[in-house]
mmCIF file of C-alpha atoms in Angstrom:
data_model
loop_
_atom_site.group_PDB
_atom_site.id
_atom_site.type_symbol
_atom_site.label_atom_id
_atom_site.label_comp_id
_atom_site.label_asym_id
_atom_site.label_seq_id
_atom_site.Cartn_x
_atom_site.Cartn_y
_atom_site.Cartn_z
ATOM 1 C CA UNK A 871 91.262 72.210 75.156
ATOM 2 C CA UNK A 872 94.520 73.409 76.954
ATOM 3 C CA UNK A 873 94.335 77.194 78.096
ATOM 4 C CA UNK A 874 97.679 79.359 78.504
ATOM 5 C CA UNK A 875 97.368 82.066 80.694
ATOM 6 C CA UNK A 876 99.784 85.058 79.597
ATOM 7 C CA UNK A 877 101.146 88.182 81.264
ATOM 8 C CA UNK A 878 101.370 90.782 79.119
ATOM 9 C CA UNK A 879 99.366 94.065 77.837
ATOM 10 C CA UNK A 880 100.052 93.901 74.221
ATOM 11 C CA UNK A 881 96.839 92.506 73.106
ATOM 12 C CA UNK A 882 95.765 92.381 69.637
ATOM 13 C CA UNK A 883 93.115 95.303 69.096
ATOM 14 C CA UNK A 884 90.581 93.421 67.256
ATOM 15 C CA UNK A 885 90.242 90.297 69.583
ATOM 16 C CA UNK A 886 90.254 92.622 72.568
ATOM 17 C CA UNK A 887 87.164 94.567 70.926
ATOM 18 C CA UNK A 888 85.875 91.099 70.083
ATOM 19 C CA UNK A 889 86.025 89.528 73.813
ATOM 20 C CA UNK A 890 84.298 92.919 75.506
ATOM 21 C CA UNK A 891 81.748 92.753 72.340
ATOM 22 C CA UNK A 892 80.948 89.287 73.076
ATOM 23 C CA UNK A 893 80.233 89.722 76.747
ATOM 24 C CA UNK A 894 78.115 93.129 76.383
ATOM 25 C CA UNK A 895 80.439 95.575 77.500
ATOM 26 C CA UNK A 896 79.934 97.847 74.702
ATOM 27 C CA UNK A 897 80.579 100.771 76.840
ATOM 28 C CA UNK A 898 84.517 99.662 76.618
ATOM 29 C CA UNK A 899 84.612 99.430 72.952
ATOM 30 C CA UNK A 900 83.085 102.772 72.272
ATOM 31 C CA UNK A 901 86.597 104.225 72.211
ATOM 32 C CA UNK A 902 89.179 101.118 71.392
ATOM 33 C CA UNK A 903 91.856 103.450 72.136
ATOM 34 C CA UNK A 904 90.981 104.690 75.094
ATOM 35 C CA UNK A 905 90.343 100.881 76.077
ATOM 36 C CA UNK A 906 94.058 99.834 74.662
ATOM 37 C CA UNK A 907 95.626 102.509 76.163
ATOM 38 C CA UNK A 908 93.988 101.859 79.637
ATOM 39 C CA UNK A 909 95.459 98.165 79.422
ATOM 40 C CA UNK A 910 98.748 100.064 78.942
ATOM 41 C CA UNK A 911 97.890 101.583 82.035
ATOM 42 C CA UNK A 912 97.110 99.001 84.161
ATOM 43 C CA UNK A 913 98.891 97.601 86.467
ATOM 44 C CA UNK A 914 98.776 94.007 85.513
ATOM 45 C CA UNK A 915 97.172 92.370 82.565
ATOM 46 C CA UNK A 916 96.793 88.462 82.582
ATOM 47 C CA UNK A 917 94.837 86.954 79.364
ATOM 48 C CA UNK A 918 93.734 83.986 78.906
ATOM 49 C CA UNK A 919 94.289 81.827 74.972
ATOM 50 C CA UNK A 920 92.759 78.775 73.443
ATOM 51 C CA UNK A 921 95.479 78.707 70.774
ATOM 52 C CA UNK A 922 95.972 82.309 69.258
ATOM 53 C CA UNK A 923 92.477 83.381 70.286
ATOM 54 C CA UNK A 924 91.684 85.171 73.518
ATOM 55 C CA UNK A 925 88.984 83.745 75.273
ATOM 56 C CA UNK A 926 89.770 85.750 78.774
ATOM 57 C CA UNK A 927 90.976 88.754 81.039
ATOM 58 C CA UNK A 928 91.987 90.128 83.648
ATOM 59 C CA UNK A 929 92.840 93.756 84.533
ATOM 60 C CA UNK A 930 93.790 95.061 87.651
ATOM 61 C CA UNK A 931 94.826 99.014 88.544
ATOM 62 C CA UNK A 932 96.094 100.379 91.659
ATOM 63 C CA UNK A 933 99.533 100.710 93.121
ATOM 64 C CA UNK A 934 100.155 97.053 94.097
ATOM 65 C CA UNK A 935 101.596 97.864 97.473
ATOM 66 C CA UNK A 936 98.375 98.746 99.960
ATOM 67 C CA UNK A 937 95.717 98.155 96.913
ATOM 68 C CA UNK A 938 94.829 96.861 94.032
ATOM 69 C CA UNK A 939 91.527 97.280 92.374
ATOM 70 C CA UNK A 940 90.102 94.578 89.939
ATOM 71 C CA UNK A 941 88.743 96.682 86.983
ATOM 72 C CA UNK A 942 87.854 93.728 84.397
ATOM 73 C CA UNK A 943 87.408 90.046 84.699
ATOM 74 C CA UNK A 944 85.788 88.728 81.424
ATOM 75 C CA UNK A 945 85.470 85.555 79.472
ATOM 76 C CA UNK A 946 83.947 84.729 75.781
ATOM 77 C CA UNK A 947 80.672 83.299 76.318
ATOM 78 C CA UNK A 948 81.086 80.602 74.760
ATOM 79 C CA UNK A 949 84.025 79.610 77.363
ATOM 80 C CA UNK A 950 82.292 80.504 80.471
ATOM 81 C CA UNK A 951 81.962 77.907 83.347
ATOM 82 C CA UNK A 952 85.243 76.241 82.713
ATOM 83 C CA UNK A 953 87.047 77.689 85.989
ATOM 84 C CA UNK A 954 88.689 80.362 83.820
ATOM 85 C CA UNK A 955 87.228 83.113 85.598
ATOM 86 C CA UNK A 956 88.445 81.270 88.545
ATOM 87 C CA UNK A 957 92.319 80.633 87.188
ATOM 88 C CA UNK A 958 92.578 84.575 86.605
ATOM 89 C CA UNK A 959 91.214 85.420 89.625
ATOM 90 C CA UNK A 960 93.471 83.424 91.211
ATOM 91 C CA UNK A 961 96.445 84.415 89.635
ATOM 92 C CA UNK A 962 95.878 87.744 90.417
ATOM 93 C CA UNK A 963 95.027 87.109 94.119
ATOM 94 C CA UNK A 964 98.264 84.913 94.742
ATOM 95 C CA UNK A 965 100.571 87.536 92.834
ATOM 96 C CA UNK A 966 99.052 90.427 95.189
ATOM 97 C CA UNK A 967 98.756 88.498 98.015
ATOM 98 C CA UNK A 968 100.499 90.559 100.334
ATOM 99 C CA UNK A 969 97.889 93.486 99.339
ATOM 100 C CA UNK A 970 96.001 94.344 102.129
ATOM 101 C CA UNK A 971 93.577 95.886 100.082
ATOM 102 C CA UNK A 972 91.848 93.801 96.837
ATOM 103 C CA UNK A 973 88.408 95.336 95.681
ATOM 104 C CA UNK A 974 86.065 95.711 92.759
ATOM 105 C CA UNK A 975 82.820 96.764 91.669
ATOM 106 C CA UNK A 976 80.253 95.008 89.536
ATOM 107 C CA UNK A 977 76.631 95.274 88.733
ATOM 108 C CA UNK A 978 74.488 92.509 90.234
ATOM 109 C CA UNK A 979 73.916 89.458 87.680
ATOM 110 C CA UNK A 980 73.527 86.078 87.782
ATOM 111 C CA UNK A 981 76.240 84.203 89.511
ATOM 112 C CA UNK A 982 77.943 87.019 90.035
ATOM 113 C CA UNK A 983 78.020 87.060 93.656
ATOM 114 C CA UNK A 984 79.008 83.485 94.093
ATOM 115 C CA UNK A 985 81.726 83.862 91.748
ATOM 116 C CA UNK A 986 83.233 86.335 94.356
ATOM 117 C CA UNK A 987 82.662 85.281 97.180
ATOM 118 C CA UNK A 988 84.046 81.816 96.267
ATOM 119 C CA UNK A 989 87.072 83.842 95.771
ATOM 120 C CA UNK A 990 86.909 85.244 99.104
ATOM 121 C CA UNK A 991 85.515 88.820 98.336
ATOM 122 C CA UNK A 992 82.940 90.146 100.932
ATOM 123 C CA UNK A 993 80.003 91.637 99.370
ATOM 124 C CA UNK A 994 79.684 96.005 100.418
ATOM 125 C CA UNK A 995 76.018 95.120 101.815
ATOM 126 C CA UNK A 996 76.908 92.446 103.761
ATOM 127 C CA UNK A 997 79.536 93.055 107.003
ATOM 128 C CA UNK A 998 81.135 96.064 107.978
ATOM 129 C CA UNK A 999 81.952 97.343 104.749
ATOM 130 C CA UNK A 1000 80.868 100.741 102.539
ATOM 131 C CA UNK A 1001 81.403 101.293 99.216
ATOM 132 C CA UNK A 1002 80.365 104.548 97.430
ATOM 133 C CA UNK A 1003 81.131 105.096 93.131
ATOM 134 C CA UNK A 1004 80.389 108.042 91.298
ATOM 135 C CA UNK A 1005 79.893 107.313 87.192
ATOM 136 C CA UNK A 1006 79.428 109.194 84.203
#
């Protein structure tokens, strides 16, 4: 299996509802406008494809100068734990390495906190960080 990793935010609606469907994120796909037009938005989409199927993401807002502010990192289920995560991460992190500022939020899971601090994030209760978030 070869993955190509694209840059680009034209992303077929259906497989983009399919790859937040398959990884619970049903919140997203509510509204599959709202979600298309926020990739629109963003400031840098990277996808990852097995062929002509998207198997990954990753979606990143913020002004790319002093911060940038990983909103989505997600992977079909059924290609998780073959360093995708990883290779979009780390695309992301050597394009905006001259950020100072590279955060995200994320509910506690399993693995999740390895995954980013392998990638050199610093968890908010750890350190001399703070993080506050106000949802809906």
């Amino acid at each position: 299996m070869t993955i190509q990793f694209k840059e680009h935010k034209n992303i077929n609606i259906q497989q983009l509802e399919n790859l937040y469907n398959d990884v619970g994120w049903y919140a997203y796909t509510k509204d599959m406008q709202q979600l298309e037009q926020a990739l629109h938005h963003s400031l840098d989409v990277i996808s990852a494809w097995d062929n002509d199927k998207l198997v990954g993401l990753i979606r990143i807002v913020g002004d790319g100068l002093t911060i940038v502010y990983i909103q989505d990192i997600l992977v079909l289920n059924h290609y998780q734990n073959q360093g995708i995560a990883t290779k979009l991460m780390t695309k992301i992190l050597q394009k905006y390495q001259h950020v100072r500022q590279k955060v995200l939020l994320t509910e506690e899971a399993p693995d999740v906190r390895h995954f980013y601090e392998k990638n050199g994030f610093e968890s908010c209760d750890q350190g001399n960080l703070v993080a506050f978030a106000k949802l809906l």
